[in-house]
XYZ file of N, CA and C in Angstrom:
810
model
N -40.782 58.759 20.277
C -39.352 58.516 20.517
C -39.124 57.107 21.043
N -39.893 56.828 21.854
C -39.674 55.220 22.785
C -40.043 54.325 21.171
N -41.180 54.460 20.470
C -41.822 53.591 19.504
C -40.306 53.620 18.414
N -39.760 54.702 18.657
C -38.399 54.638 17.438
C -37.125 53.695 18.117
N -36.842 54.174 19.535
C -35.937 53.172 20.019
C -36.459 51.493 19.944
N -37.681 51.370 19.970
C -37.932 49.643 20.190
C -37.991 49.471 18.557
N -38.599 50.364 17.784
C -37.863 49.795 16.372
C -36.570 49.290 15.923
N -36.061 50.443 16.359
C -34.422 50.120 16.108
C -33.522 48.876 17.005
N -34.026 48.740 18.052
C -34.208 47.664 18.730
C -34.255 46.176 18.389
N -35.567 46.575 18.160
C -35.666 45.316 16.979
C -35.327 44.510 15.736
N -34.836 45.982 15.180
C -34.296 45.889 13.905
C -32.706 45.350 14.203
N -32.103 45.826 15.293
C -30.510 45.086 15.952
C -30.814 43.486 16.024
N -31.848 43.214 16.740
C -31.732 41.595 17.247
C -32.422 40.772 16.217
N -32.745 42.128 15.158
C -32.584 40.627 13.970
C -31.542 40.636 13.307
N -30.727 41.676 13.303
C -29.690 41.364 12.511
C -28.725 40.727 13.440
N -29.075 40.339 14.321
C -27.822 39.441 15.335
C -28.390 37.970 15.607
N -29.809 37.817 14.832
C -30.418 36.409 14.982
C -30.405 35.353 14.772
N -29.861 34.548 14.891
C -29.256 32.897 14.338
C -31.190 32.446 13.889
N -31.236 32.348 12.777
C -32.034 31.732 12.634
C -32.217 30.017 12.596
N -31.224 29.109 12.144
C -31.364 27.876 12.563
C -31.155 27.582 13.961
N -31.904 26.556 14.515
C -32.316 25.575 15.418
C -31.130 25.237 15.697
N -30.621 25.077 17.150
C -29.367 24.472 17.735
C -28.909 22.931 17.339
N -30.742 22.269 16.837
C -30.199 21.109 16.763
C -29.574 20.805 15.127
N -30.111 21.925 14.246
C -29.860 22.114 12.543
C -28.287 22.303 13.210
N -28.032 23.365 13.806
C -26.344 23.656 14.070
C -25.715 22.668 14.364
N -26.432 21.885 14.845
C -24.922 20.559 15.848
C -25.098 19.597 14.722
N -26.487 19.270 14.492
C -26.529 18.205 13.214
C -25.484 18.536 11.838
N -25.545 19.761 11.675
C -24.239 20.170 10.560
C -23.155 20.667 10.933
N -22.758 20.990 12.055
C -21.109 20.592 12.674
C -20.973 19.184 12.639
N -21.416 18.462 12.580
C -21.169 17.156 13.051
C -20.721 16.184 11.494
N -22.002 17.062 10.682
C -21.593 16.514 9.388
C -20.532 17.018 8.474
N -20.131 18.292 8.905
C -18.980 18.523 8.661
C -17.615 18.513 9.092
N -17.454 17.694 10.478
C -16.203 17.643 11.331
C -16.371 15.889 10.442
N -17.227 14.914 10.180
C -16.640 14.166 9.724
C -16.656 13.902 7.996
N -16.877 15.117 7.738
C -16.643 15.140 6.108
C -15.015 15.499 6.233
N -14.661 16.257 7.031
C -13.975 16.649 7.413
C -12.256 16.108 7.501
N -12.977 15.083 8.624
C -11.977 13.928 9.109
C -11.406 13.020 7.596
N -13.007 12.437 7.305
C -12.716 11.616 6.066
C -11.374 11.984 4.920
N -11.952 13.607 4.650
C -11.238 14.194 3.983
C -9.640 13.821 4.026
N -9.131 14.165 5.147
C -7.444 14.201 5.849
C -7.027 12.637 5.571
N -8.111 11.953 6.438
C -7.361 10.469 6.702
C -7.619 9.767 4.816
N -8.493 9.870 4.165
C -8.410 9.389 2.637
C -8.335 8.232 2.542
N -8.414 7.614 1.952
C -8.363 5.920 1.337
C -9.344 6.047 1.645
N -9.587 4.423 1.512
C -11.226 3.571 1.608
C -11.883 4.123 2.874
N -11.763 4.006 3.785
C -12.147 4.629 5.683
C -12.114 6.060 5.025
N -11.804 6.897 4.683
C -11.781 8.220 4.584
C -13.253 8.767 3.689
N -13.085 8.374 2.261
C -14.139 8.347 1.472
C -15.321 7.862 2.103
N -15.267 6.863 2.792
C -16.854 6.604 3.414
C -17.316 7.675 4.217
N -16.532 7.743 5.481
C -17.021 9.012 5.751
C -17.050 10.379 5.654
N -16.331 10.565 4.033
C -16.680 11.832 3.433
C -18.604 11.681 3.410
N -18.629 10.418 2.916
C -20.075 10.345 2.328
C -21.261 10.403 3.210
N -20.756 10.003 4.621
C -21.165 9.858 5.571
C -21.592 11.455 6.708
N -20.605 12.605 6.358
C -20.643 13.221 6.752
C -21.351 14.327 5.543
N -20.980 13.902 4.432
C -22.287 14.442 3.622
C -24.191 13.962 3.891
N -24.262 13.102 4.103
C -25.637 12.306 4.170
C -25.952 13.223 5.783
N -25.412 13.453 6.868
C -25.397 13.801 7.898
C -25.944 15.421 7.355
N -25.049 15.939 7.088
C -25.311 17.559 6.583
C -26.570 17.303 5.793
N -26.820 16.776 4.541
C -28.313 16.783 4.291
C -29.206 16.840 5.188
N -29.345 15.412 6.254
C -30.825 15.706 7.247
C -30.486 16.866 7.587
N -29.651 18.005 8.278
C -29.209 19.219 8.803
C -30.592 20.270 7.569
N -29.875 19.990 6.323
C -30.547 20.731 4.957
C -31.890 20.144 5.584
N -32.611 19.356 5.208
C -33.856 18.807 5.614
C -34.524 19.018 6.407
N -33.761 19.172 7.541
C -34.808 19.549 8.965
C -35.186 21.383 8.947
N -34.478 21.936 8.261
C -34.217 23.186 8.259
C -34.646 23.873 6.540
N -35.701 22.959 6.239
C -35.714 23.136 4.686
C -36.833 24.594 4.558
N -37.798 23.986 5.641
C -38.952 24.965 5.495
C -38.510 26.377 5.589
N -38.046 26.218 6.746
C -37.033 27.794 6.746
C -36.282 28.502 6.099
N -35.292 27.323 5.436
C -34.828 28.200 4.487
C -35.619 28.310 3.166
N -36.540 27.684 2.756
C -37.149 27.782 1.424
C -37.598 29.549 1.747
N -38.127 30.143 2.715
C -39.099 31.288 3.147
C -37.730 32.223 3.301
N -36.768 31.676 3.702
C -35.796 32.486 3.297
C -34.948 33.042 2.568
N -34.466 32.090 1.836
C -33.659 32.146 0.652
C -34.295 31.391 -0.460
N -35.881 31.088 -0.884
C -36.399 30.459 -2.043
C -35.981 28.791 -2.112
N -36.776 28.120 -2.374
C -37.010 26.697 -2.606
C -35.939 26.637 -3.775
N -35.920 27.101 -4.625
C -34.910 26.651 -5.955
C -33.583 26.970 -5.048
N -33.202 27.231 -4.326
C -31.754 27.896 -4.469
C -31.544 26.243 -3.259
N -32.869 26.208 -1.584
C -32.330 25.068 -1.416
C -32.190 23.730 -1.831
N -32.880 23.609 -3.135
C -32.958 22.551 -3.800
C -31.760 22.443 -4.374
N -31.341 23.551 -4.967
C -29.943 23.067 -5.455
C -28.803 22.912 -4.616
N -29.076 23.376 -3.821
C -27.648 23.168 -2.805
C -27.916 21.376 -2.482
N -28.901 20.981 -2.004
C -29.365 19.744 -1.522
C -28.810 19.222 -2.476
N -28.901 18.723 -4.040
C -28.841 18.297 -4.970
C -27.549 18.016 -5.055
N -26.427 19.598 -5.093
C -24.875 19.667 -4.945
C -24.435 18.835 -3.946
N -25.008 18.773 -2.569
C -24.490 17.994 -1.896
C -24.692 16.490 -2.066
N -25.738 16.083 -2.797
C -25.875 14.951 -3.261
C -25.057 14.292 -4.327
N -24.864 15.411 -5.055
C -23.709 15.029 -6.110
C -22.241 14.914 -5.271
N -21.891 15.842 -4.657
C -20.458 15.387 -3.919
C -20.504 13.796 -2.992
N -21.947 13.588 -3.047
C -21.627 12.552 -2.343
C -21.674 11.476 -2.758
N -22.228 11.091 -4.290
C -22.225 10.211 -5.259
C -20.554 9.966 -5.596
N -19.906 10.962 -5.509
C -18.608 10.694 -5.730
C -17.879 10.535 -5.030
N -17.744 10.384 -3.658
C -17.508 9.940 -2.601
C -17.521 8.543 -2.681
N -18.923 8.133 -3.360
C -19.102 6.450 -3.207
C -18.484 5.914 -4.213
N -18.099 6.551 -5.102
C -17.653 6.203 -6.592
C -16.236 5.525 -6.360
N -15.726 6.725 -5.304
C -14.415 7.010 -4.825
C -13.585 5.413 -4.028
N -15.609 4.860 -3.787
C -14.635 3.770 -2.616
C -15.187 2.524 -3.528
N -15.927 2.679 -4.369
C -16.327 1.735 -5.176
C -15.862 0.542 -6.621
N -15.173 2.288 -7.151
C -14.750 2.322 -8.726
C -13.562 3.555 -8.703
N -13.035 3.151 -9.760
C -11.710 4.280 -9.912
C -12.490 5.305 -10.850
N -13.071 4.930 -11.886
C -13.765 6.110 -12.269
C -13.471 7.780 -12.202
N -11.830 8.129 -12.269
C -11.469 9.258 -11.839
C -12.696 10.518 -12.550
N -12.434 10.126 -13.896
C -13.818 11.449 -15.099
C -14.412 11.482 -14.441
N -15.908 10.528 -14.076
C -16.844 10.587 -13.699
C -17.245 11.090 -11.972
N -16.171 10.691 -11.173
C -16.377 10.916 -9.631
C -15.434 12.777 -9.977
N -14.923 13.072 -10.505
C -14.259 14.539 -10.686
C -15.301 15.453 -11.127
N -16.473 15.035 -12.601
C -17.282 15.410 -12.822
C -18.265 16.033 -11.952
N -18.610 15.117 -11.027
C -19.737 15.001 -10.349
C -19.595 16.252 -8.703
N -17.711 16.035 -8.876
C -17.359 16.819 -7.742
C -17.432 18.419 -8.157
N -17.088 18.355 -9.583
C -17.134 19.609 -9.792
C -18.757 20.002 -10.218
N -19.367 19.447 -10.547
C -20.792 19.806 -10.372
C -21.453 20.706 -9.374
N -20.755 19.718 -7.835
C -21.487 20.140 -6.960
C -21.333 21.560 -6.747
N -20.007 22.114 -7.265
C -19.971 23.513 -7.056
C -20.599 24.142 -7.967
N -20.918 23.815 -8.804
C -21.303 24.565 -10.107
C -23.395 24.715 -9.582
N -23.784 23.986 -9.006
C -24.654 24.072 -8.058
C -25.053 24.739 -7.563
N -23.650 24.739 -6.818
C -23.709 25.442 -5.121
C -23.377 27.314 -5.903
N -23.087 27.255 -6.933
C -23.288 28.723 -7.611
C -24.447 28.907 -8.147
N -25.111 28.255 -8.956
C -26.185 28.707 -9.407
C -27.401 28.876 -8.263
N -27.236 28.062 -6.987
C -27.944 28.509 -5.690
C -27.627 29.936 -5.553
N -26.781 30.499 -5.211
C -26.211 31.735 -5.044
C -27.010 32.592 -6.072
N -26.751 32.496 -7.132
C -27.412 33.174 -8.294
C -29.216 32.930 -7.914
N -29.804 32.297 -7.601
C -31.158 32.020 -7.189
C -31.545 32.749 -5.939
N -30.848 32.571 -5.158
C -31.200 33.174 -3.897
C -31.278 35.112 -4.095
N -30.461 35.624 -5.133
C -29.899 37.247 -5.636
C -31.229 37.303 -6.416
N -31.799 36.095 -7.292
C -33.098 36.542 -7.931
C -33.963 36.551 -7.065
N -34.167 35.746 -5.855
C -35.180 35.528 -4.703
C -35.104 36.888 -4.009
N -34.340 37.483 -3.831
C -34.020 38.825 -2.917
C -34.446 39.842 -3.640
N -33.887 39.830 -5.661
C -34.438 40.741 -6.549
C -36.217 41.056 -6.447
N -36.298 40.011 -6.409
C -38.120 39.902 -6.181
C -38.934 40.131 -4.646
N -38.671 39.567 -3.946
C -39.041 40.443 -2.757
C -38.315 42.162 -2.268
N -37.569 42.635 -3.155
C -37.702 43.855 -3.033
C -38.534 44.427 -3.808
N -38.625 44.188 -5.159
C -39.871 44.460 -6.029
C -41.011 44.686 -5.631
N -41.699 42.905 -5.015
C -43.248 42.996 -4.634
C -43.284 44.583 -3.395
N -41.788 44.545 -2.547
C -41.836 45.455 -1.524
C -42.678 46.999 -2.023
N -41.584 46.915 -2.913
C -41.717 48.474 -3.597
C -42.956 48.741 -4.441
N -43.274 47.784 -5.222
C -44.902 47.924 -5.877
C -45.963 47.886 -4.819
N -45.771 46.923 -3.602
C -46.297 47.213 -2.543
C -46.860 49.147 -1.422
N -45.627 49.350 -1.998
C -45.623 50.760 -1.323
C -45.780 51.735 -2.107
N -45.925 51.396 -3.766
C -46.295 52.549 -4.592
C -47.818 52.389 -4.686
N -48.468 51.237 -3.889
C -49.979 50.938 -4.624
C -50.578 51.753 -2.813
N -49.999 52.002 -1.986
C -50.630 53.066 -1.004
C -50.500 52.180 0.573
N -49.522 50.655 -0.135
C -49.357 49.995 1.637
C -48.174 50.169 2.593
N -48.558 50.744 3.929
C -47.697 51.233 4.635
C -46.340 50.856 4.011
N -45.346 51.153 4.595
C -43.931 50.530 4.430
C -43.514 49.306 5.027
N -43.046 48.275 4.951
C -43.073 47.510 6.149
C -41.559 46.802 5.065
N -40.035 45.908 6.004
C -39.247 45.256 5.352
C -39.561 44.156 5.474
N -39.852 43.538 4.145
C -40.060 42.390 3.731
C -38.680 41.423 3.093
N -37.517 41.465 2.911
C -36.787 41.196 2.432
C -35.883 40.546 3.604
N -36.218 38.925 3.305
C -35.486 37.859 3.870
C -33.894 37.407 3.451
N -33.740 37.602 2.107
C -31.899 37.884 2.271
C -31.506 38.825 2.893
N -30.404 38.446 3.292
C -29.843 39.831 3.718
C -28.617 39.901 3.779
N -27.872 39.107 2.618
C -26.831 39.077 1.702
C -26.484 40.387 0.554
N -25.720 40.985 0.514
C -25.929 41.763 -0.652
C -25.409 41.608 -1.952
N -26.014 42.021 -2.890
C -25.865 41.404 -3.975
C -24.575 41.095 -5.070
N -23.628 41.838 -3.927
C -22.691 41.872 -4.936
C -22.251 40.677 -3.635
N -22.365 40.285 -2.642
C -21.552 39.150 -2.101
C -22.724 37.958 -2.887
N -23.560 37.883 -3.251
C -23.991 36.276 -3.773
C -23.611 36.410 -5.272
N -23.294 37.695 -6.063
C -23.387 37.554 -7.366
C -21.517 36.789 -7.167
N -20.464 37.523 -6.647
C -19.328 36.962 -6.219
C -19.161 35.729 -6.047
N -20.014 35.645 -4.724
C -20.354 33.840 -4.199
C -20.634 33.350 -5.588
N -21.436 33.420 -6.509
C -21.651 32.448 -7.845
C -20.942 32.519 -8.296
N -20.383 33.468 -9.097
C -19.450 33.324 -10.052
C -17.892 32.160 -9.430
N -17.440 32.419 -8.045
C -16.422 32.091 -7.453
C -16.514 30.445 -7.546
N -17.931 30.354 -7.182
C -18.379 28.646 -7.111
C -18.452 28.318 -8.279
N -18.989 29.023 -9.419
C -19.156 28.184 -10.730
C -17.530 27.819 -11.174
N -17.019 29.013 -11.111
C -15.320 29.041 -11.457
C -14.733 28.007 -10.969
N -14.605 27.579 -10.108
C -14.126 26.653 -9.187
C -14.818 25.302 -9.135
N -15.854 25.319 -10.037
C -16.438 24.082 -10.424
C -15.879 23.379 -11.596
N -16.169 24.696 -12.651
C -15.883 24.545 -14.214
C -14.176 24.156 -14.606
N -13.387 24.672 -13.370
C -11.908 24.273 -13.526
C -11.907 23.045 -12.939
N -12.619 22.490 -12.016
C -12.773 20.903 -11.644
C -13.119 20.001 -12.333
N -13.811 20.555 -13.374
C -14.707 19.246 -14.317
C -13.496 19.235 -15.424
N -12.753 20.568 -15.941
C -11.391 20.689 -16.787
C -10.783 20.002 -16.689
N -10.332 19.474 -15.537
C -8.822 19.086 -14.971
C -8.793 17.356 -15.748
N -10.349 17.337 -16.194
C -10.658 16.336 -16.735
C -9.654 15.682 -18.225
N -9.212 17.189 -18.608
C -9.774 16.787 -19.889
C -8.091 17.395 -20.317
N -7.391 18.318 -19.463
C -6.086 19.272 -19.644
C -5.083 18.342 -18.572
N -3.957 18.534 -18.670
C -2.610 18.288 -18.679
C -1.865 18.968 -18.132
N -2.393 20.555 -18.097
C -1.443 21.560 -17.765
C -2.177 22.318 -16.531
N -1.992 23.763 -16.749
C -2.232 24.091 -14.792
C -3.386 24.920 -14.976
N -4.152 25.467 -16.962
C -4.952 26.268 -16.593
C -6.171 25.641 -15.705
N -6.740 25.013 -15.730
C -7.689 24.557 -15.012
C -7.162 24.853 -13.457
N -6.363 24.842 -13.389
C -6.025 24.692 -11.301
C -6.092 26.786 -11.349
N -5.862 27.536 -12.016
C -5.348 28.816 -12.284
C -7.136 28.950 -12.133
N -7.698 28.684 -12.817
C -8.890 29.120 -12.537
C -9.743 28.523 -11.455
N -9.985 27.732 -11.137
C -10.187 27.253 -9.462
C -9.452 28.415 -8.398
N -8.342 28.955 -8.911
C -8.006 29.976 -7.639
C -8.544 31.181 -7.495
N -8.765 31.487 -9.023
C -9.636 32.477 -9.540
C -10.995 32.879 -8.316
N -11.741 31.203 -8.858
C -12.581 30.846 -8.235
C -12.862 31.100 -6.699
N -12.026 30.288 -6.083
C -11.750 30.421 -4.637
C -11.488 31.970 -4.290
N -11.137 32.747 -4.685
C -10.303 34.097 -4.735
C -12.136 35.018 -4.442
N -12.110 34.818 -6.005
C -13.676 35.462 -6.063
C -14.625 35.148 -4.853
N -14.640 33.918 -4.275
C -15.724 33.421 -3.380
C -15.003 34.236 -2.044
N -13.816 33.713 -1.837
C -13.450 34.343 -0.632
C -13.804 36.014 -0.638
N -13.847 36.953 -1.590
C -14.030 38.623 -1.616
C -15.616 38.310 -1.339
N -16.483 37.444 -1.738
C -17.791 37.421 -1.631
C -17.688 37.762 -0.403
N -17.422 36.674 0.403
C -17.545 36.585 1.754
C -17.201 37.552 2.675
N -15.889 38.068 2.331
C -15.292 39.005 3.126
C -16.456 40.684 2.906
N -16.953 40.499 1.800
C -17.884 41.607 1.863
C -19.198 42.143 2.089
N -19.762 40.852 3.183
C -20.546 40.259 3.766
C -19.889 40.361 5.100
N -18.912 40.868 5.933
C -18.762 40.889 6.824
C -19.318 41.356 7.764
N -19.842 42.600 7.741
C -20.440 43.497 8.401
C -21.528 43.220 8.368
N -22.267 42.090 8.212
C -23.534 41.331 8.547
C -23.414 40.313 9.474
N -22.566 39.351 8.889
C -22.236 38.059 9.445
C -21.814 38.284 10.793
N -20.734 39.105 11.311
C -20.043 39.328 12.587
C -21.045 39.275 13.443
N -22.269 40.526 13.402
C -22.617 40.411 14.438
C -23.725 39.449 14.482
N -24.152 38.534 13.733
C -24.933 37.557 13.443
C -23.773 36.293 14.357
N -23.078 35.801 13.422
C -22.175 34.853 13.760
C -21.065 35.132 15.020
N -20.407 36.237 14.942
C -19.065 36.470 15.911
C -18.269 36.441 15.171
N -16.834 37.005 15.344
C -15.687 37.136 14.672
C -14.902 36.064 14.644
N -14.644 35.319 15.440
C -14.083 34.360 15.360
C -15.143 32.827 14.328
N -16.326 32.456 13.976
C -17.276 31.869 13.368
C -16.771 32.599 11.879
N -17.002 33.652 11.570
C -17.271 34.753 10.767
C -15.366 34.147 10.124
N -14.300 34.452 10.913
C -13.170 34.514 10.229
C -12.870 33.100 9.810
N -13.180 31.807 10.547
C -13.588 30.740 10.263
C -13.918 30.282 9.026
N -14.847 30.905 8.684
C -15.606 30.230 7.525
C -14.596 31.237 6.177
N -13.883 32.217 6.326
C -13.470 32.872 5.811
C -11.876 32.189 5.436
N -11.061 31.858 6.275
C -10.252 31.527 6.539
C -10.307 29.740 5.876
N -11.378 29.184 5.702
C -11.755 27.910 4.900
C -11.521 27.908 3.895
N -12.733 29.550 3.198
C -12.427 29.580 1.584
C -10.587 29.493 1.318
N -10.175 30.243 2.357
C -8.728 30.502 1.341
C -8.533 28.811 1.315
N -8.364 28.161 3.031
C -7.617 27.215 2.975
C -8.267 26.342 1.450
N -9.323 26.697 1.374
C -10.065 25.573 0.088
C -9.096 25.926 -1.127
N -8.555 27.158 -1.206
C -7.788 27.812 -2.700
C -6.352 27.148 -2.241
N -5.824 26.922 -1.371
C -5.074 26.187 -1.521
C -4.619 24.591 -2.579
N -5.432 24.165 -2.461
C -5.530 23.005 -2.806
C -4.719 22.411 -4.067
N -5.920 23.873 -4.936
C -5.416 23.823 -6.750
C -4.443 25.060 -6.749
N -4.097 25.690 -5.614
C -3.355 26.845 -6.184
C -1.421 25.718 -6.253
N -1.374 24.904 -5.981
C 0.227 24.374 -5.671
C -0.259 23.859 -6.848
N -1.002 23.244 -7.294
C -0.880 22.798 -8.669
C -1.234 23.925 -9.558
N -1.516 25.063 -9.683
C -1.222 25.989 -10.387
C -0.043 26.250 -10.896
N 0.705 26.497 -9.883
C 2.314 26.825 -9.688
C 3.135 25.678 -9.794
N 2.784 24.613 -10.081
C 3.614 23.803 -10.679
C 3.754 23.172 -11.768
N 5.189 22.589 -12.000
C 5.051 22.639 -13.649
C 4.677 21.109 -13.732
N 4.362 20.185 -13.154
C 4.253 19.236 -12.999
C 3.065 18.684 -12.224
N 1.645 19.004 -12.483
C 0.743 19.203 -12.015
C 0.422 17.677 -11.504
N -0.219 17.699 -10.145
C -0.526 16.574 -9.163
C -2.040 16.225 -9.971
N -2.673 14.865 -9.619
C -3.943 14.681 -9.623
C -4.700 15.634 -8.652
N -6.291 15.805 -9.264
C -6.641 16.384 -8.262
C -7.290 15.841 -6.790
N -6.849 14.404 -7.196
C -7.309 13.862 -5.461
C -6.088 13.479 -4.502
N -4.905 14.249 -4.665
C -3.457 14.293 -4.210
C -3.991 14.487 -2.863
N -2.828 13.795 -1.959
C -3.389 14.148 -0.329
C -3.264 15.538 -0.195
N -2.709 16.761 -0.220
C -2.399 17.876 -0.440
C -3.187 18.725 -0.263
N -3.991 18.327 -1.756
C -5.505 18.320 -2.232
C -6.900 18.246 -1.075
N -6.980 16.651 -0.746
C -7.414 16.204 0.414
C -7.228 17.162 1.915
N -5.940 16.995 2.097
C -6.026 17.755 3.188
C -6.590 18.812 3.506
N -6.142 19.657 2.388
C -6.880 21.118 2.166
C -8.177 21.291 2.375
N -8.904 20.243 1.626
C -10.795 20.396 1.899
C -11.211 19.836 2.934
N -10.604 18.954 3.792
C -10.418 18.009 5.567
C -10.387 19.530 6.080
N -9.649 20.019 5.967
C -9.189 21.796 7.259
C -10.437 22.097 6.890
N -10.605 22.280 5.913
C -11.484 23.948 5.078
C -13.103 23.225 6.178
N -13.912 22.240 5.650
C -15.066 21.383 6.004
C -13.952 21.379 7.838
N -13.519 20.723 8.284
C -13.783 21.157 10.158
C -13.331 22.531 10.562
N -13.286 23.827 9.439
C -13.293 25.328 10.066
C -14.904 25.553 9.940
N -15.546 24.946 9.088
C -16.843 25.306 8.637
C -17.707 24.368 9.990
N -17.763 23.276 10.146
C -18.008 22.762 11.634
C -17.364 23.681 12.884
N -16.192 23.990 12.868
C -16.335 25.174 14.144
C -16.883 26.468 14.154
N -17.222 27.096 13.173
C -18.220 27.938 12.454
C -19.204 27.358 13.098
N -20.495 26.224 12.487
C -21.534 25.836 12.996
C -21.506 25.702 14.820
N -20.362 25.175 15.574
C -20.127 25.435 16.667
C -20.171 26.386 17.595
N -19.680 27.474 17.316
C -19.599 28.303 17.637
C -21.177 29.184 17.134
N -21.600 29.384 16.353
C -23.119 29.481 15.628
C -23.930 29.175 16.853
N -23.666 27.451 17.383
C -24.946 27.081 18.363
C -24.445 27.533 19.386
N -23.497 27.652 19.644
C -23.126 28.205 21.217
C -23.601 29.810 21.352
N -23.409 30.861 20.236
C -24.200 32.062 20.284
C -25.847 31.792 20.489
N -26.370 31.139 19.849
C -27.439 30.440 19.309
C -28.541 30.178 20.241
N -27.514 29.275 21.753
C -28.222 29.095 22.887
C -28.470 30.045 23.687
N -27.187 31.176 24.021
C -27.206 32.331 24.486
C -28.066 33.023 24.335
N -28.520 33.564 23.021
C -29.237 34.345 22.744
C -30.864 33.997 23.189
N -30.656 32.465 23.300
C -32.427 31.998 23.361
C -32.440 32.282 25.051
N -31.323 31.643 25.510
C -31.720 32.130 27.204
C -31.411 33.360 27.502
N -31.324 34.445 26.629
C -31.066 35.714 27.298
C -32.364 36.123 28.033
């Protein structure tokens, strides 16, 4: 009975465990309060430190790579790394060259990325339940081996939402009219149900207020293209509007990481 309570025990304080490092947390609040900033304020000063607060969030990715590779698979953080590299190529484009195709391209890439990560990480999880289970049909104890702990219908969501919301970004390229912004909301829509159905993990991992945060981003992010959805007179997609929208969305996701290290420390000095 005692050996069942310290299981279960155990099994609570991992599901309430911040696994990144306080200093991975502050290093990517930091890179996202001034991706953030950049975002809002725009022009030349703005774009730099979009790029700036992207390059920041990478070392964050970097210092924290080993961990997550063992967690969520090397392909999935490679591509996120990559996505963020691409948003930030266009950032520089942004303060460099007008280049609207090419810096839009590159932006919508990064999501298209940041989905197929999602989709990688659902095959990474597919497979360590596998080895689990062939594991336990060949006569070895039981033991949980399975480092996502996402479920599959919130990362298959999460992809599709991100690719959607990519593939209507790279459109906007090429159309005149609002389907492209109609599907970006799509997008955003889909990602936000990802998330929200992932709740009952995240909360007591993150906190409710972190947790509604990052939740409360996606929508603000569907904002953006949803006014140019609904209008008949569709804005560029780097309209301040636009801008603003992904400035909020990137410093809710820094008070997220904030709030993250402040549980984060707690938990280490308990």
């Amino acid at each position: 009975m005692d050996v069942a309570k310290s299981t279960e025990k155990e099994r609570r304080f991992e599901s309430e465990l911040i696994h990144a490092s306080p200093r991975v947390l502050l290093i990517g609040a930091i890179g996202l309060a001034v991706y953030g900033v950049g975002r809002v304020i725009g022009v030349s000063l703005g774009h730099a430190l979009t790029g700036v607060g992207t390059v920041v969030f990478l070392i964050a990715l970097v210092l924290h790579f080993d961990h997550l590779s063992f967690r969520i698979g090397r392909v999935a953080v490679v591509l996120v790394m990559v996505g963020a590299i691409s948003d930030g190529a266009a950032n520089v484009i942004r303060i460099f060259a007008p280049a609207p195709g090419l810096r839009t391209s590159l932006a919508g890439l990064t999501y298209v990325l940041f989905g197929a990560a999602a989709a990688a990480i659902a095959v990474h999880k597919e497979r360590q339940m596998k080895a689990m289970l062939d594991e336990y049909a060949a006569g070895t104890p039981w033991r949980a081996q399975v480092t996502v702990h996402a479920t599959f219908l919130a990362l298959t969501t999460g992809a599709i939402g991100l690719v959607l919301y990519g593939v209507g970004l790279m459109w906007s390229i090429s159309d005149s009219g609002t389907g492209w912004a109609a599907v970006m909301v799509v997008g955003a829509v889909v990602l936000a149900i990802g998330l929200i159905s992932h709740i009952e993990h995240l909360v007591p991992r993150l906190g409710v207020i972190a947790v509604g945060a990052v939740i409360l981003a996606a929508i603000v992010n569907a904002a953006g293209p949803l006014r140019n959805a609904l209008s008949a007179t569709p804005l560029p997609n780097d309209d301040t509007w636009w801008q603003m929208c992904m400035g909020i969305a990137a410093l809710l996701g820094s008070l997220a990481c904030l709030i993250a290290l402040q549980k984060k420390r707690s938990a280490d000095n308990a």
